[in-house]
PDB file of C-alpha atoms in Angstrom:
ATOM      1  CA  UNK A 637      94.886 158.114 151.796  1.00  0.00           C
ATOM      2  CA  UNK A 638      97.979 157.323 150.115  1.00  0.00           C
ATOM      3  CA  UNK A 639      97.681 154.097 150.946  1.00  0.00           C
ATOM      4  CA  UNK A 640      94.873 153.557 148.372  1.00  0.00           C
ATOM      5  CA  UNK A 641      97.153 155.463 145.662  1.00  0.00           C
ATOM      6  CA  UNK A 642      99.774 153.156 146.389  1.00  0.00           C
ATOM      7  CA  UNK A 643      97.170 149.899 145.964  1.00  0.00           C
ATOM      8  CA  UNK A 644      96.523 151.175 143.168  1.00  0.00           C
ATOM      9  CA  UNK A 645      99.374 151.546 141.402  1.00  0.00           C
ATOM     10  CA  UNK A 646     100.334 148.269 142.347  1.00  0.00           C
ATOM     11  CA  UNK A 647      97.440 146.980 140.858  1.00  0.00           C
ATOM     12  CA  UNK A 648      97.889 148.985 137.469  1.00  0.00           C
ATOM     13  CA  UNK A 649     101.399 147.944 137.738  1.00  0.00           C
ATOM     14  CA  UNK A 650     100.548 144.317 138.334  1.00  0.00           C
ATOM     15  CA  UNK A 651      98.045 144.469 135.313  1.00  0.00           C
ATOM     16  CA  UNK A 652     100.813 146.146 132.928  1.00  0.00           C
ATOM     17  CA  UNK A 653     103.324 143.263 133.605  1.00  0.00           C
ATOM     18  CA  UNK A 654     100.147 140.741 132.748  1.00  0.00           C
ATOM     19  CA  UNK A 655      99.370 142.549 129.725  1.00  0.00           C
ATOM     20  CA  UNK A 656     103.019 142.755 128.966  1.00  0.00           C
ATOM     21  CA  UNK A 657     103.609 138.968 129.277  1.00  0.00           C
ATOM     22  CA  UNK A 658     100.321 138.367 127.219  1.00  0.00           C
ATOM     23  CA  UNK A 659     101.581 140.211 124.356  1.00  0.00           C
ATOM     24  CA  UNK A 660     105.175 138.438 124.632  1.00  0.00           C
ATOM     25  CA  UNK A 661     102.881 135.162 124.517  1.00  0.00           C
ATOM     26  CA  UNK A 662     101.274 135.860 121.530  1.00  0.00           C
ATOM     27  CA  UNK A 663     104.041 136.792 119.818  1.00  0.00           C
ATOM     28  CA  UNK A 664     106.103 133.814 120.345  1.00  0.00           C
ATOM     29  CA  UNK A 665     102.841 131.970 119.086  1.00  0.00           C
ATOM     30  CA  UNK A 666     102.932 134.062 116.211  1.00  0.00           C
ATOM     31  CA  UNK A 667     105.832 132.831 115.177  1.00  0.00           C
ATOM     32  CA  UNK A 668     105.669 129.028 116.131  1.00  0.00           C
ATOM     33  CA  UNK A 669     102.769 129.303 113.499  1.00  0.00           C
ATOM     34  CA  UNK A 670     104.298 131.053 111.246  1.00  0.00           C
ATOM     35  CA  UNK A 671     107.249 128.344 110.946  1.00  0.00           C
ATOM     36  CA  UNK A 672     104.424 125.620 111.176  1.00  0.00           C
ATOM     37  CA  UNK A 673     102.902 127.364 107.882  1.00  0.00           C
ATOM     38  CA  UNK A 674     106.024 127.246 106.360  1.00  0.00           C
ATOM     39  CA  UNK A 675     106.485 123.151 106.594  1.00  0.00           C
ATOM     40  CA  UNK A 676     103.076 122.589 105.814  1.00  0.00           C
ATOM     41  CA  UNK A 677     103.178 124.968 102.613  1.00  0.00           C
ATOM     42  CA  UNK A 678     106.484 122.984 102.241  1.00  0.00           C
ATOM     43  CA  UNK A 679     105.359 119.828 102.310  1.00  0.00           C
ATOM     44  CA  UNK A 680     102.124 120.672 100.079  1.00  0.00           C
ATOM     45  CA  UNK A 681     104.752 121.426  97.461  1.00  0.00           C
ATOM     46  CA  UNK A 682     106.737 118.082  97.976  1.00  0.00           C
ATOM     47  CA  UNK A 683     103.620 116.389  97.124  1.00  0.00           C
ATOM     48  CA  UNK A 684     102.290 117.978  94.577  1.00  0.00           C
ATOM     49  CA  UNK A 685     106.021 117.209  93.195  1.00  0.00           C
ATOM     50  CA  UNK A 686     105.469 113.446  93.728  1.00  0.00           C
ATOM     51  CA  UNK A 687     102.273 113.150  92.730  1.00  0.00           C
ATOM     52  CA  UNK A 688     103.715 114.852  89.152  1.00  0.00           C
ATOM     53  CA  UNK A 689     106.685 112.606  88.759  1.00  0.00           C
ATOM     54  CA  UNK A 690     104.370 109.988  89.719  1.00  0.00           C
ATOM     55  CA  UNK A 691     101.920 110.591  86.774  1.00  0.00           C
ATOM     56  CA  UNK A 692     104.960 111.376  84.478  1.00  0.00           C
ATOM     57  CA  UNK A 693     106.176 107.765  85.492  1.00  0.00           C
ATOM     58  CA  UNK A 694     102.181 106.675  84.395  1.00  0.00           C
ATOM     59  CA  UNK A 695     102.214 108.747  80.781  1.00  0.00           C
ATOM     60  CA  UNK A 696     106.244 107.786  80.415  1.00  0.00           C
ATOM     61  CA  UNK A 697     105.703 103.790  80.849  1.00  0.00           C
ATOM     62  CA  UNK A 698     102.593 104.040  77.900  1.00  0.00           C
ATOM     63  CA  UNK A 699     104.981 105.601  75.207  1.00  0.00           C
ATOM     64  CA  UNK A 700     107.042 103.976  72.682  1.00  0.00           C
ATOM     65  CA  UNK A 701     110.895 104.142  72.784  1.00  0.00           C
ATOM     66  CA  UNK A 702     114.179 103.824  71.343  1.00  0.00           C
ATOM     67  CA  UNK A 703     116.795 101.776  72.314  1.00  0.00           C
ATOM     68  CA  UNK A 704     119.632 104.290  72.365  1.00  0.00           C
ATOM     69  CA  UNK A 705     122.938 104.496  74.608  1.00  0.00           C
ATOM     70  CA  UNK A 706     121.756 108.069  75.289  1.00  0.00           C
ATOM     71  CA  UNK A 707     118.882 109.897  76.732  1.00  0.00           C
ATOM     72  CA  UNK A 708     115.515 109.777  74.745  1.00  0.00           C
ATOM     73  CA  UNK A 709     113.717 111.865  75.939  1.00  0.00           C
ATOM     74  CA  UNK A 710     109.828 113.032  75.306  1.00  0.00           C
ATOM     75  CA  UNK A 711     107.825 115.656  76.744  1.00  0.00           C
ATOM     76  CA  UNK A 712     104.156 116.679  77.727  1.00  0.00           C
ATOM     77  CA  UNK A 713     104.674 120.290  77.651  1.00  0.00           C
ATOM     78  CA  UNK A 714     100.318 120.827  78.859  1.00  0.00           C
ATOM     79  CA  UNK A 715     100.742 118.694  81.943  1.00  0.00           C
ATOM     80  CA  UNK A 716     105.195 119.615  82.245  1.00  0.00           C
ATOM     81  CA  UNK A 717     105.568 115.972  82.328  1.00  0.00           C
ATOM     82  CA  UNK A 718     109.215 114.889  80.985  1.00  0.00           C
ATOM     83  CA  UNK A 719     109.978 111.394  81.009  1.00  0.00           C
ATOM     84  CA  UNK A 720     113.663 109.930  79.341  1.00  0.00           C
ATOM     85  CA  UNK A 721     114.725 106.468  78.867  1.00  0.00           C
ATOM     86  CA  UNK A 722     118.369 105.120  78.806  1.00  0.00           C
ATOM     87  CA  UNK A 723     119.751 102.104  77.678  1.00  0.00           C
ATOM     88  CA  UNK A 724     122.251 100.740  79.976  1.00  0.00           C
ATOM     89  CA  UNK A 725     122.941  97.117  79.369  1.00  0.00           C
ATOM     90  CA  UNK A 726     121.831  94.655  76.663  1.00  0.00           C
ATOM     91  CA  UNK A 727     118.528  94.489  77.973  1.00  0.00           C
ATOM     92  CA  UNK A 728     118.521  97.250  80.631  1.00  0.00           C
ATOM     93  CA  UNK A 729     116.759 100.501  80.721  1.00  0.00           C
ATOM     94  CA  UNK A 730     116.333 103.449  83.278  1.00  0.00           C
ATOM     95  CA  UNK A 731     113.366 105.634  83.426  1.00  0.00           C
ATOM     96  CA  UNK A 732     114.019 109.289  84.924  1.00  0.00           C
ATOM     97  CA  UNK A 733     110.785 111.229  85.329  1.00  0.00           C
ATOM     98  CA  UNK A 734     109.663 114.618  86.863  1.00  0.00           C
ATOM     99  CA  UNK A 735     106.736 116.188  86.536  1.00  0.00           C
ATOM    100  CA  UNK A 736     107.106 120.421  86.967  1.00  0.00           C
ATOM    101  CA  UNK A 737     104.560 121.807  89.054  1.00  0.00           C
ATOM    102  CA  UNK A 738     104.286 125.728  89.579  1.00  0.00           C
ATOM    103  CA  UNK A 739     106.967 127.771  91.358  1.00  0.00           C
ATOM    104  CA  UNK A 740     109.590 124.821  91.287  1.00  0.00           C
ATOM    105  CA  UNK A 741     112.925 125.856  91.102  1.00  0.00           C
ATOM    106  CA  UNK A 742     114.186 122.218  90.298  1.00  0.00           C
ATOM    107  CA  UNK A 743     112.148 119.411  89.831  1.00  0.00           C
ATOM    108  CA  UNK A 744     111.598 115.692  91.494  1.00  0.00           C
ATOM    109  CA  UNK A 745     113.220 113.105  89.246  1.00  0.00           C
ATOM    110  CA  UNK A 746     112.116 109.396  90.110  1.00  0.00           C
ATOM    111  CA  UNK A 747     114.484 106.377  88.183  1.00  0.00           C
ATOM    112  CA  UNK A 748     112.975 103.068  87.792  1.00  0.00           C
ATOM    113  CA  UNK A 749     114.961 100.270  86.224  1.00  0.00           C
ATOM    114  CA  UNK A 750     113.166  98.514  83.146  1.00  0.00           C
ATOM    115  CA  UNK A 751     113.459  96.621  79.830  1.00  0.00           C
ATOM    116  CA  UNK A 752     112.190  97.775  76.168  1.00  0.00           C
ATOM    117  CA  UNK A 753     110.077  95.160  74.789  1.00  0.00           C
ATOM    118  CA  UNK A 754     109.395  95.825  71.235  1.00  0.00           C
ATOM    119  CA  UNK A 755     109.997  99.600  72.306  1.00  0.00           C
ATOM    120  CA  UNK A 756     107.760  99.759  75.145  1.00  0.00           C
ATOM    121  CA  UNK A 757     108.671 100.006  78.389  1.00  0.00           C
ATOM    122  CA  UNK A 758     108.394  97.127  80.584  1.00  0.00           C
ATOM    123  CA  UNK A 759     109.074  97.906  84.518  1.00  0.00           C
ATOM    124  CA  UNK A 760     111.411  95.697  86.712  1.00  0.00           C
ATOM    125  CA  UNK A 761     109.652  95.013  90.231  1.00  0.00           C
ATOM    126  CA  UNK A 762     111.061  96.771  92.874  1.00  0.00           C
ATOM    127  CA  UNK A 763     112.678  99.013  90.225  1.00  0.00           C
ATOM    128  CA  UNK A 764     111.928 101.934  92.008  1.00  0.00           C
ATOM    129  CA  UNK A 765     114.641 104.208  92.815  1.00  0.00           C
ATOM    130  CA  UNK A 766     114.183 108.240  94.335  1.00  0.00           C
ATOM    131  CA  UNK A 767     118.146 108.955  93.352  1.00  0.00           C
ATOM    132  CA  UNK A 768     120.141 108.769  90.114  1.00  0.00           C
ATOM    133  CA  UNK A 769     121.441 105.005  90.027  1.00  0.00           C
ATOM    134  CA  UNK A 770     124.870 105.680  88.353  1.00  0.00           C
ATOM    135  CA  UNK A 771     128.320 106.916  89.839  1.00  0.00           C
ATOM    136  CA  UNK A 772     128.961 108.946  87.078  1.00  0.00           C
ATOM    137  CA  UNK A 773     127.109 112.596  87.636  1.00  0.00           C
ATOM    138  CA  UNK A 774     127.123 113.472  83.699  1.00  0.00           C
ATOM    139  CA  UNK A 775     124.939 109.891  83.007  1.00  0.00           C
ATOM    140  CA  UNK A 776     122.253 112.067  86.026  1.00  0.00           C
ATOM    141  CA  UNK A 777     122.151 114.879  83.722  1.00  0.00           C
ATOM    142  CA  UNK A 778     118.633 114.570  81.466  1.00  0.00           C
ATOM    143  CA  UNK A 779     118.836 116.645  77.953  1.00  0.00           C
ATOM    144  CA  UNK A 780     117.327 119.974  78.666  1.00  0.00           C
TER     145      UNK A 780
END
C-alpha cells in the first residue's frame, strides 16, 4: 500500500517541477518579447523621424531664401517641419532639417550641402549628410 502513496507523490512531485519549469519558460518569454516590443516601438519612432526630416527636406528645398552668414530659418508649425539655411562660402549653403513628430524629446536633423540660385535652393548631389558638417558645435546649433 504505501507503495502506491509513494508513486504517487512522485508523480505529483514530478508534475510540480514540470509545471514549475513551464512557468519559468514563459516568463523568460515574457520578457524576450517585451524587449523585442521595445526595439520595434523604437524603431517605429526612428522612422517616423526620418520620414519627417525627409519631407521637411521636400517643403525646405521649395521655399525662397536669404543669403545670410547666419541661420534663416522658416517653419511649418501644422506639419512641425523646421528647415534653416546657412551660407557658408561664396556660393555654398547648408540645409539642416527636422521634422518633430509626437513624443520626441529631440529631433532628427538631416544637412545637405547646396547653392542659392536667385534665392532658391539648389541641392549639391551627394550632398547628403545625417551629422552637422562643421567642427565648430555653436555653427550645429539652429535658432530656437
Amino acid at each position: 500500500m504505501s507503495g502506491q502513496y509513494e508513486r504517487g507523490n512522485i508523480t505529483l512531485g514530478f508534475v510540480l517541477l514540470l509545471l514549475a519549469l513551464g512557468i519559468l519558460m514563459l516568463a523568460g518569454l515574457q520578457q524576450q518579447l517585451s524587449h523585442q516590443r521595445h526595439l520595434v516601438a523604437s524603431e517605429v519612432a526612428f522612422l517616423k523621424q526620418y520620414a519627417g526630416a525627409i519631407s521637411a527636406q521636400a517643403w525646405g528645398s521649395q521655399l525662397s531664401w536669404l543669403p545670410k552668414l547666419a541661420w534663416d530659418c522658416q517653419q511649418q508649425p501644422e506639419n512641425g517641419w523646421k528647415a534653416c539655411v546657412l551660407m557658408v562660402g561664396e556660393n555654398e549653403a547648408v540645409m539642416a532639417v527636422h521634422g518633430i513628430t509626437e513624443n520626441q524629446q529631440t529631433p532628427l536633423t538631416l544637412w545637405q550641402w547646396g547653392t542659392l540660385d536667385n534665392f532658391h535652393w539648389l541641392s549639391t548631389p551627394h550632398g547628403w549628410l545625417d551629422f552637422c558638417p562643421f567642427t565648430e558645435v555653436s555653427r550645429c546649433q539652429l535658432p530656437q
